[in-house]
mmCIF file of C-alpha atoms and ligand atoms in Angstrom:
data_model
loop_
_atom_site.group_PDB
_atom_site.id
_atom_site.type_symbol
_atom_site.label_atom_id
_atom_site.label_comp_id
_atom_site.label_asym_id
_atom_site.label_seq_id
_atom_site.Cartn_x
_atom_site.Cartn_y
_atom_site.Cartn_z
ATOM 1 C CA MET D 1 13.107 21.305 -0.043
ATOM 2 C CA PRO D 2 14.874 17.897 0.638
ATOM 3 C CA GLN D 3 18.136 17.507 -1.284
ATOM 4 C CA VAL D 4 19.469 14.323 -2.928
ATOM 5 C CA GLU D 5 22.068 13.825 -0.082
ATOM 6 C CA GLU D 6 19.134 13.878 2.473
ATOM 7 C CA CYS D 7 17.439 10.943 0.677
ATOM 8 C CA VAL D 8 16.880 7.753 2.225
ATOM 9 C CA LYS D 9 19.067 4.724 1.649
ATOM 10 C CA MET D 10 17.782 1.247 1.665
ATOM 11 C CA SER D 11 18.931 -2.224 0.104
ATOM 12 C CA ASN D 12 15.380 -3.488 -0.280
ATOM 13 C CA PHE D 13 11.938 -2.235 0.638
ATOM 14 C CA VAL D 14 9.555 -4.881 1.723
ATOM 15 C CA SER D 15 7.726 -3.704 4.811
ATOM 16 C CA VAL D 16 6.681 -0.795 6.847
ATOM 17 C CA GLU D 17 6.331 -2.861 10.182
ATOM 18 C CA ASP D 18 9.798 -1.985 11.437
ATOM 19 C CA LEU D 19 10.508 1.099 9.205
ATOM 20 C CA PRO D 20 11.925 3.814 11.419
ATOM 21 C CA LEU D 21 9.502 6.887 11.775
ATOM 22 C CA LYS D 22 12.519 9.144 10.706
ATOM 23 C CA ILE D 23 12.634 7.280 7.364
ATOM 24 C CA VAL D 24 8.844 7.367 6.987
ATOM 25 C CA GLU D 25 9.025 11.205 7.546
ATOM 26 C CA GLN D 26 11.869 11.573 5.038
ATOM 27 C CA LEU D 27 10.181 9.508 2.386
ATOM 28 C CA LEU D 28 6.918 11.463 2.680
ATOM 29 C CA LYS D 29 8.785 14.770 2.472
ATOM 30 C CA ARG D 30 10.618 13.484 -0.629
ATOM 31 C CA ALA D 31 7.242 12.360 -2.111
ATOM 32 C CA SER D 32 5.725 15.846 -1.462
ATOM 33 C CA TYR D 33 8.794 17.305 -3.025
ATOM 34 C CA PHE D 34 8.288 15.309 -6.354
ATOM 35 C CA LYS D 35 4.543 16.054 -6.120
ATOM 36 C CA ASN D 36 5.233 19.803 -5.898
ATOM 37 C CA GLY D 37 7.324 19.703 -9.053
ATOM 38 C CA GLY D 38 10.814 19.171 -7.463
ATOM 39 C CA GLN D 39 13.669 18.245 -9.596
ATOM 40 C CA GLN D 40 13.992 14.457 -10.247
ATOM 41 C CA PRO D 41 17.327 12.975 -9.388
ATOM 42 C CA LYS D 42 19.875 12.706 -12.315
ATOM 43 C CA PHE D 43 21.464 9.204 -12.050
ATOM 44 C CA LYS D 44 24.751 9.069 -13.790
ATOM 45 C CA GLN D 45 24.318 5.550 -14.948
ATOM 46 C CA PRO D 46 21.251 3.726 -16.408
ATOM 47 C CA VAL D 47 19.189 1.854 -13.747
ATOM 48 C CA TYR D 48 17.117 -1.203 -15.006
ATOM 49 C CA ALA D 49 13.950 -2.304 -13.357
ATOM 50 C CA ALA D 50 11.406 -5.049 -13.792
ATOM 51 C CA ASN D 51 8.017 -5.218 -12.348
ATOM 52 C CA LEU D 52 6.929 -8.829 -11.574
ATOM 53 C CA PHE D 53 3.024 -9.088 -10.806
ATOM 54 C CA PHE D 54 2.045 -12.602 -9.898
ATOM 55 C CA GLU D 55 -1.334 -11.091 -8.710
ATOM 56 C CA ASN D 56 -3.708 -8.767 -10.665
ATOM 57 C CA SER D 57 -3.083 -5.045 -10.221
ATOM 58 C CA THR D 58 -4.038 -1.724 -11.857
ATOM 59 C CA ARG D 59 -3.015 0.982 -9.343
ATOM 60 C CA THR D 60 0.120 -0.456 -7.958
ATOM 61 C CA HIS D 61 1.599 -1.848 -11.212
ATOM 62 C CA CYS D 62 0.872 1.268 -13.432
ATOM 63 C CA SER D 63 1.823 3.526 -10.556
ATOM 64 C CA PHE D 64 5.292 1.917 -10.033
ATOM 65 C CA GLU D 65 5.854 2.041 -13.845
ATOM 66 C CA MET D 66 4.917 5.715 -13.981
ATOM 67 C CA ALA D 67 7.418 6.420 -10.944
ATOM 68 C CA GLU D 68 10.139 4.445 -12.716
ATOM 69 C CA ARG D 69 9.534 6.355 -16.001
ATOM 70 C CA LYS D 70 9.515 9.625 -14.098
ATOM 71 C CA LEU D 71 12.838 8.747 -12.431
ATOM 72 C CA GLY D 72 14.232 7.846 -15.768
ATOM 73 C CA LEU D 73 14.707 4.015 -15.199
ATOM 74 C CA THR D 74 14.651 1.680 -17.997
ATOM 75 C CA VAL D 75 11.638 -0.927 -17.428
ATOM 76 C CA ILE D 76 12.199 -4.375 -18.666
ATOM 77 C CA PRO D 77 8.770 -5.929 -19.414
ATOM 78 C CA PHE D 78 7.787 -8.997 -17.585
ATOM 79 C CA ASP D 79 4.549 -10.865 -17.830
ATOM 80 C CA PRO D 80 4.335 -14.077 -15.561
ATOM 81 C CA ALA D 81 1.624 -15.380 -17.957
ATOM 82 C CA THR D 82 4.085 -15.510 -20.908
ATOM 83 C CA SER D 83 7.170 -16.129 -18.927
ATOM 84 C CA SER D 84 9.007 -19.290 -17.991
ATOM 85 C CA VAL D 85 7.210 -19.243 -14.671
ATOM 86 C CA LYS D 86 4.695 -21.196 -16.718
ATOM 87 C CA LYS D 87 7.337 -23.843 -17.224
ATOM 88 C CA GLY D 88 7.840 -24.132 -13.527
ATOM 89 C CA GLU D 89 10.698 -21.666 -13.035
ATOM 90 C CA SER D 90 10.733 -20.579 -9.355
ATOM 91 C CA LEU D 91 10.742 -16.952 -8.249
ATOM 92 C CA TYR D 92 14.498 -17.227 -7.219
ATOM 93 C CA ASP D 93 15.467 -18.580 -10.650
ATOM 94 C CA THR D 94 13.384 -15.993 -12.414
ATOM 95 C CA LEU D 95 15.028 -13.235 -10.521
ATOM 96 C CA LEU D 96 18.496 -14.805 -11.113
ATOM 97 C CA ALA D 97 17.801 -14.907 -14.837
ATOM 98 C CA LEU D 98 16.604 -11.151 -14.812
ATOM 99 C CA ASN D 99 19.502 -10.036 -12.548
ATOM 100 C CA SER D 100 21.999 -11.904 -14.797
ATOM 101 C CA ILE D 101 20.471 -10.085 -17.866
ATOM 102 C CA GLY D 102 21.174 -6.701 -16.007
ATOM 103 C CA VAL D 103 17.940 -5.975 -14.105
ATOM 104 C CA GLN D 104 18.958 -4.229 -10.881
ATOM 105 C CA LEU D 105 15.557 -3.550 -9.222
ATOM 106 C CA ALA D 106 12.586 -5.961 -9.032
ATOM 107 C CA VAL D 107 9.136 -4.746 -7.992
ATOM 108 C CA ILE D 108 7.161 -7.725 -6.962
ATOM 109 C CA ARG D 109 3.648 -8.453 -6.079
ATOM 110 C CA HIS D 110 3.085 -12.062 -5.076
ATOM 111 C CA PRO D 111 0.121 -14.097 -3.507
ATOM 112 C CA GLN D 112 2.343 -15.640 -0.739
ATOM 113 C CA ASN D 113 2.937 -13.854 2.565
ATOM 114 C CA ASP D 114 6.486 -13.007 3.222
ATOM 115 C CA TYR D 115 7.684 -14.433 -0.210
ATOM 116 C CA TYR D 116 10.552 -11.917 0.054
ATOM 117 C CA LEU D 117 12.161 -13.317 3.185
ATOM 118 C CA PRO D 118 14.272 -16.098 1.579
ATOM 119 C CA LEU D 119 15.445 -13.520 -1.049
ATOM 120 C CA LEU D 120 16.751 -11.196 1.656
ATOM 121 C CA ASP D 121 18.672 -13.907 3.550
ATOM 122 C CA LEU D 122 20.606 -15.470 0.722
ATOM 123 C CA ALA D 123 23.873 -17.433 1.419
ATOM 124 C CA PRO D 124 27.077 -15.627 0.145
ATOM 125 C CA THR D 125 27.641 -18.171 -2.539
ATOM 126 C CA GLN D 126 24.349 -17.252 -4.298
ATOM 127 C CA GLN D 127 24.649 -14.845 -7.023
ATOM 128 C CA LEU D 128 21.383 -12.640 -6.764
ATOM 129 C CA ASN D 129 22.161 -8.898 -6.280
ATOM 130 C CA LEU D 130 19.167 -6.868 -6.917
ATOM 131 C CA GLY D 131 16.907 -4.636 -4.909
ATOM 132 C CA ILE D 132 13.450 -5.901 -3.897
ATOM 133 C CA VAL D 133 10.592 -3.616 -3.629
ATOM 134 C CA ASN D 134 7.490 -5.404 -2.255
ATOM 135 C CA ALA D 135 4.302 -4.305 -4.164
ATOM 136 C CA GLY D 136 2.083 -6.430 -1.848
ATOM 137 C CA ASP D 137 2.541 -10.063 -0.495
ATOM 138 C CA GLY D 138 -0.656 -12.121 0.208
ATOM 139 C CA SER D 139 -2.382 -10.605 3.265
ATOM 140 C CA GLY D 140 1.007 -9.478 4.688
ATOM 141 C CA GLN D 141 2.413 -6.020 3.774
ATOM 142 C CA HIS D 142 1.613 -3.443 1.200
ATOM 143 C CA PRO D 143 4.359 -0.863 1.945
ATOM 144 C CA SER D 144 3.785 1.594 -0.983
ATOM 145 C CA GLN D 145 -0.083 1.636 -0.269
ATOM 146 C CA SER D 146 0.609 2.341 3.274
ATOM 147 C CA LEU D 147 2.971 5.237 2.625
ATOM 148 C CA LEU D 148 0.549 6.771 0.017
ATOM 149 C CA ASP D 149 -2.169 6.535 2.676
ATOM 150 C CA MET D 150 0.045 8.374 5.269
ATOM 151 C CA LEU D 151 0.886 11.070 2.694
ATOM 152 C CA THR D 152 -2.911 11.571 1.906
ATOM 153 C CA ILE D 153 -3.648 11.775 5.602
ATOM 154 C CA LYS D 154 -0.688 14.122 6.349
ATOM 155 C CA GLU D 155 -1.885 16.373 3.571
ATOM 156 C CA GLN D 156 -5.327 16.653 5.082
ATOM 157 C CA PHE D 157 -4.380 16.993 8.845
ATOM 158 C CA GLY D 158 -0.794 17.788 8.896
ATOM 159 C CA HIS D 159 -0.121 15.190 11.605
ATOM 160 C CA PHE D 160 -1.136 11.710 12.849
ATOM 161 C CA ALA D 161 -0.958 11.895 16.607
ATOM 162 C CA GLY D 162 -4.341 11.781 18.145
ATOM 163 C CA LEU D 163 -6.300 11.208 14.891
ATOM 164 C CA LYS D 164 -9.173 8.818 15.093
ATOM 165 C CA ILE D 165 -8.932 6.301 12.384
ATOM 166 C CA ALA D 166 -11.379 3.687 11.518
ATOM 167 C CA ILE D 167 -10.421 0.587 9.399
ATOM 168 C CA ILE D 168 -13.291 -1.231 8.262
ATOM 169 C CA GLY D 169 -14.186 -4.362 6.475
ATOM 170 C CA ASP D 170 -12.231 -7.374 5.281
ATOM 171 C CA LEU D 171 -9.482 -7.163 7.875
ATOM 172 C CA THR D 172 -8.358 -10.705 7.962
ATOM 173 C CA ASN D 173 -7.377 -10.707 4.290
ATOM 174 C CA SER D 174 -6.041 -7.149 4.050
ATOM 175 C CA ARG D 175 -2.405 -6.249 3.811
ATOM 176 C CA VAL D 176 -3.406 -2.645 3.596
ATOM 177 C CA ALA D 177 -5.002 -3.060 7.014
ATOM 178 C CA ARG D 178 -1.833 -4.754 8.472
ATOM 179 C CA SER D 179 0.493 -2.322 7.096
ATOM 180 C CA ASN D 180 -1.457 0.796 7.946
ATOM 181 C CA MET D 181 -2.333 -0.279 11.563
ATOM 182 C CA GLN D 182 1.341 -1.064 12.325
ATOM 183 C CA LEU D 183 2.485 2.260 10.886
ATOM 184 C CA LEU D 184 -0.438 4.341 12.158
ATOM 185 C CA GLN D 185 0.034 3.103 15.775
ATOM 186 C CA ARG D 186 3.557 4.040 15.811
ATOM 187 C CA LEU D 187 2.671 7.463 14.523
ATOM 188 C CA GLY D 188 0.341 7.977 17.416
ATOM 189 C CA ALA D 189 -3.080 7.543 15.733
ATOM 190 C CA GLU D 190 -5.891 6.104 17.732
ATOM 191 C CA ILE D 191 -7.008 3.051 15.670
ATOM 192 C CA TYR D 192 -10.610 1.554 15.583
ATOM 193 C CA PHE D 193 -11.895 -1.563 13.477
ATOM 194 C CA SER D 194 -15.268 -2.292 12.345
ATOM 195 C CA GLY D 195 -16.890 -4.718 9.841
ATOM 196 C CA PRO D 196 -18.046 -8.342 10.096
ATOM 197 C CA GLN D 197 -16.949 -10.178 13.222
ATOM 198 C CA TYR D 198 -15.755 -13.225 11.048
ATOM 199 C CA TRP D 199 -13.090 -10.898 9.404
ATOM 200 C CA TYR D 200 -12.004 -9.572 12.873
ATOM 201 C CA ASP D 201 -9.322 -11.596 14.759
ATOM 202 C CA ALA D 202 -9.152 -9.907 18.376
ATOM 203 C CA ALA D 203 -5.851 -11.725 19.077
ATOM 204 C CA GLU D 204 -4.187 -9.858 16.188
ATOM 205 C CA PHE D 205 -6.059 -6.675 15.674
ATOM 206 C CA GLY D 206 -6.913 -6.078 19.336
ATOM 207 C CA GLN D 207 -3.380 -5.066 19.969
ATOM 208 C CA TYR D 208 -3.764 -2.139 17.703
ATOM 209 C CA GLY D 209 -7.235 -0.676 18.346
ATOM 210 C CA GLN D 210 -10.793 -1.241 19.593
ATOM 211 C CA TYR D 211 -13.504 -3.094 17.540
ATOM 212 C CA LEU D 212 -16.938 -1.310 17.471
ATOM 213 C CA PRO D 213 -20.004 -1.276 15.291
ATOM 214 C CA LEU D 214 -19.620 1.453 12.547
ATOM 215 C CA ASP D 215 -22.606 3.347 13.792
ATOM 216 C CA GLN D 216 -20.939 3.977 17.088
ATOM 217 C CA LEU D 217 -17.755 5.155 15.297
ATOM 218 C CA ILE D 218 -18.884 7.196 12.309
ATOM 219 C CA GLU D 219 -19.531 10.557 13.946
ATOM 220 C CA GLN D 220 -16.210 10.760 15.883
ATOM 221 C CA MET D 221 -13.761 9.500 13.170
ATOM 222 C CA ASP D 222 -11.250 11.821 11.299
ATOM 223 C CA VAL D 223 -10.573 9.050 8.715
ATOM 224 C CA VAL D 224 -12.908 6.416 7.554
ATOM 225 C CA MET D 225 -10.718 3.861 5.845
ATOM 226 C CA LEU D 226 -12.804 1.311 3.869
ATOM 227 C CA LEU D 227 -11.382 -2.066 2.712
ATOM 228 C CA ARG D 228 -12.157 -3.915 -0.334
ATOM 229 C CA VAL D 229 -14.133 -7.104 0.175
ATOM 230 C CA GLN D 230 -11.414 -9.636 -1.212
ATOM 231 C CA HIS D 231 -13.764 -12.292 -2.665
ATOM 232 C CA GLU D 232 -10.772 -13.997 -4.317
ATOM 233 C CA ARG D 233 -9.163 -14.887 -0.910
ATOM 234 C CA HIS D 234 -12.471 -16.279 0.536
ATOM 235 C CA GLN D 235 -12.815 -20.002 0.976
ATOM 236 C CA SER D 236 -16.575 -19.654 0.881
ATOM 237 C CA GLU D 237 -18.977 -16.937 0.056
ATOM 238 C CA ASP D 238 -21.886 -18.563 1.802
ATOM 239 C CA GLN D 239 -22.085 -15.767 4.445
ATOM 240 C CA PHE D 240 -21.777 -12.769 1.985
ATOM 241 C CA ASP D 241 -24.834 -10.813 1.035
ATOM 242 C CA VAL D 242 -24.045 -7.601 -0.837
ATOM 243 C CA THR D 243 -27.023 -5.607 0.416
ATOM 244 C CA ALA D 244 -26.790 -6.877 3.942
ATOM 245 C CA TYR D 245 -23.102 -5.962 3.977
ATOM 246 C CA HIS D 246 -23.629 -2.610 2.601
ATOM 247 C CA GLN D 247 -26.388 -1.738 5.019
ATOM 248 C CA GLN D 248 -24.534 -3.152 8.046
ATOM 249 C CA TYR D 249 -20.919 -2.286 7.317
ATOM 250 C CA GLY D 250 -20.738 -0.133 4.269
ATOM 251 C CA LEU D 251 -20.471 3.705 4.046
ATOM 252 C CA THR D 252 -24.069 4.756 3.066
ATOM 253 C CA LYS D 253 -25.182 8.146 2.375
ATOM 254 C CA GLU D 254 -26.905 8.310 5.800
ATOM 255 C CA ARG D 255 -23.568 7.443 7.448
ATOM 256 C CA TYR D 256 -21.618 9.930 5.217
ATOM 257 C CA ARG D 257 -23.919 12.688 6.454
ATOM 258 C CA LYS D 258 -22.968 11.832 10.036
ATOM 259 C CA MET D 259 -19.246 12.288 9.441
ATOM 260 C CA LYS D 260 -17.333 15.339 11.014
ATOM 261 C CA ASP D 261 -17.052 18.254 8.631
ATOM 262 C CA ASP D 262 -13.242 17.831 7.987
ATOM 263 C CA ALA D 263 -13.264 13.904 8.127
ATOM 264 C CA ILE D 264 -12.134 12.019 5.015
ATOM 265 C CA ILE D 265 -12.839 8.609 3.386
ATOM 266 C CA MET D 266 -10.195 6.483 2.072
ATOM 267 C CA HIS D 267 -10.148 3.260 0.042
ATOM 268 C CA PRO D 268 -7.084 1.661 -1.486
ATOM 269 C CA GLY D 269 -9.076 0.302 -4.429
ATOM 270 C CA PRO D 270 -10.306 -1.344 -6.480
ATOM 271 C CA ILE D 271 -13.769 -0.466 -5.088
ATOM 272 C CA ASN D 272 -16.704 -2.629 -4.927
ATOM 273 C CA ARG D 273 -19.189 0.144 -5.657
ATOM 274 C CA GLY D 274 -22.364 -0.147 -3.722
ATOM 275 C CA VAL D 275 -20.712 -2.558 -1.269
ATOM 276 C CA GLU D 276 -17.941 -0.842 0.771
ATOM 277 C CA LEU D 277 -19.443 2.505 -0.097
ATOM 278 C CA ASP D 278 -22.181 4.001 -1.910
ATOM 279 C CA SER D 279 -21.237 4.385 -5.539
ATOM 280 C CA ASP D 280 -22.147 8.137 -5.431
ATOM 281 C CA LEU D 281 -19.742 8.573 -2.569
ATOM 282 C CA VAL D 282 -16.508 7.500 -4.489
ATOM 283 C CA GLU D 283 -16.094 11.058 -5.772
ATOM 284 C CA ALA D 284 -17.877 12.842 -2.831
ATOM 285 C CA PRO D 285 -16.015 16.145 -1.232
ATOM 286 C CA LYS D 286 -14.796 13.913 1.587
ATOM 287 C CA SER D 287 -13.458 11.129 -0.529
ATOM 288 C CA ARG D 288 -9.660 11.123 -1.014
ATOM 289 C CA PHE D 289 -9.847 8.057 -3.394
ATOM 290 C CA ALA D 290 -8.423 9.885 -6.333
ATOM 291 C CA GLU D 291 -5.858 11.669 -4.317
ATOM 292 C CA GLN D 292 -4.623 8.467 -2.948
ATOM 293 C CA MET D 293 -3.936 7.080 -6.338
ATOM 294 C CA ARG D 294 -2.225 10.347 -7.467
ATOM 295 C CA ASN D 295 -0.016 10.336 -4.268
ATOM 296 C CA GLY D 296 0.981 6.704 -5.098
ATOM 297 C CA VAL D 297 3.209 7.751 -8.003
ATOM 298 C CA PHE D 298 5.263 10.296 -5.812
ATOM 299 C CA VAL D 299 5.546 7.866 -2.890
ATOM 300 C CA ARG D 300 6.768 5.134 -5.110
ATOM 301 C CA MET D 301 9.322 7.439 -6.676
ATOM 302 C CA ALA D 302 10.637 8.124 -3.229
ATOM 303 C CA MET D 303 10.717 4.330 -2.433
ATOM 304 C CA LEU D 304 12.576 3.619 -5.638
ATOM 305 C CA GLU D 305 15.038 6.175 -5.274
ATOM 306 C CA ALA D 306 15.775 5.029 -1.622
ATOM 307 C CA VAL D 307 16.728 1.649 -3.033
ATOM 308 C CA ILE D 308 18.601 3.072 -5.964
ATOM 309 C CA ASN D 309 20.613 5.183 -3.374
ATOM 310 C CA GLY D 310 21.123 2.362 -0.922
ATOM 311 C CA ARG D 311 22.598 0.038 -3.773
ATOM 312 C CA LYS D 312 24.406 2.971 -5.422
ATOM 313 C CA LEU D 313 22.707 1.911 -8.586
ATOM 314 C CA GLY D 314 22.605 5.380 -10.034
ATOM 315 C CA GLY D 315 26.266 6.192 -9.778
ATOM 316 C CA ILE D 316 25.570 9.108 -7.333
HETATM 317 N N1 CP F 401 -4.540 -0.696 -4.023
HETATM 318 C C1 CP F 401 -4.077 -1.556 -4.849
HETATM 319 O O1 CP F 401 -3.115 -2.409 -4.498
HETATM 320 O O2 CP F 401 -4.677 -1.726 -6.066
HETATM 321 P P1 CP F 401 -4.236 -2.608 -7.152
HETATM 322 O O3 CP F 401 -4.545 -3.979 -6.810
HETATM 323 O O4 CP F 401 -5.067 -2.202 -8.434
HETATM 324 O O5 CP F 401 -2.673 -2.494 -7.354
#
């Protein structure tokens, strides 16, 4: 079992793009340790966290809060809708206020890609001194989703190298697709893409894998990773027909029957039932949807602990 001194130390946790694979491995081990009832770290000093969600969330928000409570952190409530953000206060000034009050860790979801970059590159004269954990930025990164997906895949197959993984659907708008393709490629998986051509950008995704019609992929894939159709990010919905989408790009019962015996279905949630997959398949034997959400808590505990250790916030 991993010990406290083997834990990862990070100042912030914003992306998996360049996260060393050794650290990925340690975080997944640590998450498994927590999942299997391993002892939670006992911090010598109280640690104060706030969750700032500028985009809607159920899984990530509640899961980070559960992870914080399991680690014994004190969570300071923050709701953008009733905060001074509504009076025009900037993200930096909001964080400066929270940090001055005593918040040491900020978990942030934000609609703007790379919102965290200016916060990581502050001039020495600036007073902000708190750990940033990215809970999703626009269509950029979703590191906690990516790591919980890796844990779910590892639990199923025990390895990543050589696994055939299809990422299907609204690729252009998906931070889950970006984070996962970046990490899975480095972990040695064979990546495929499918879905509507208007959501596939060959210049970006072509570096990571091949784009093929779903019916050419379904029988060979180990992991069928479906993406939510992100209506809120679309300029126009003119092209979108639910029935046509489901028939052409969705996981129908017919396609499900063609999957390999030990293949799994994944979806980051929230699911558009009857669109990305048939509603009856959400809890089918091959679906790992609920397990992904369960794993999210333990992965987030490992991520938060890494930043607490990196900043020596807990006094250990
Ligand atoms: N997967 C995910 O990020 O879900 P939420 O938007 O509900 O947090």
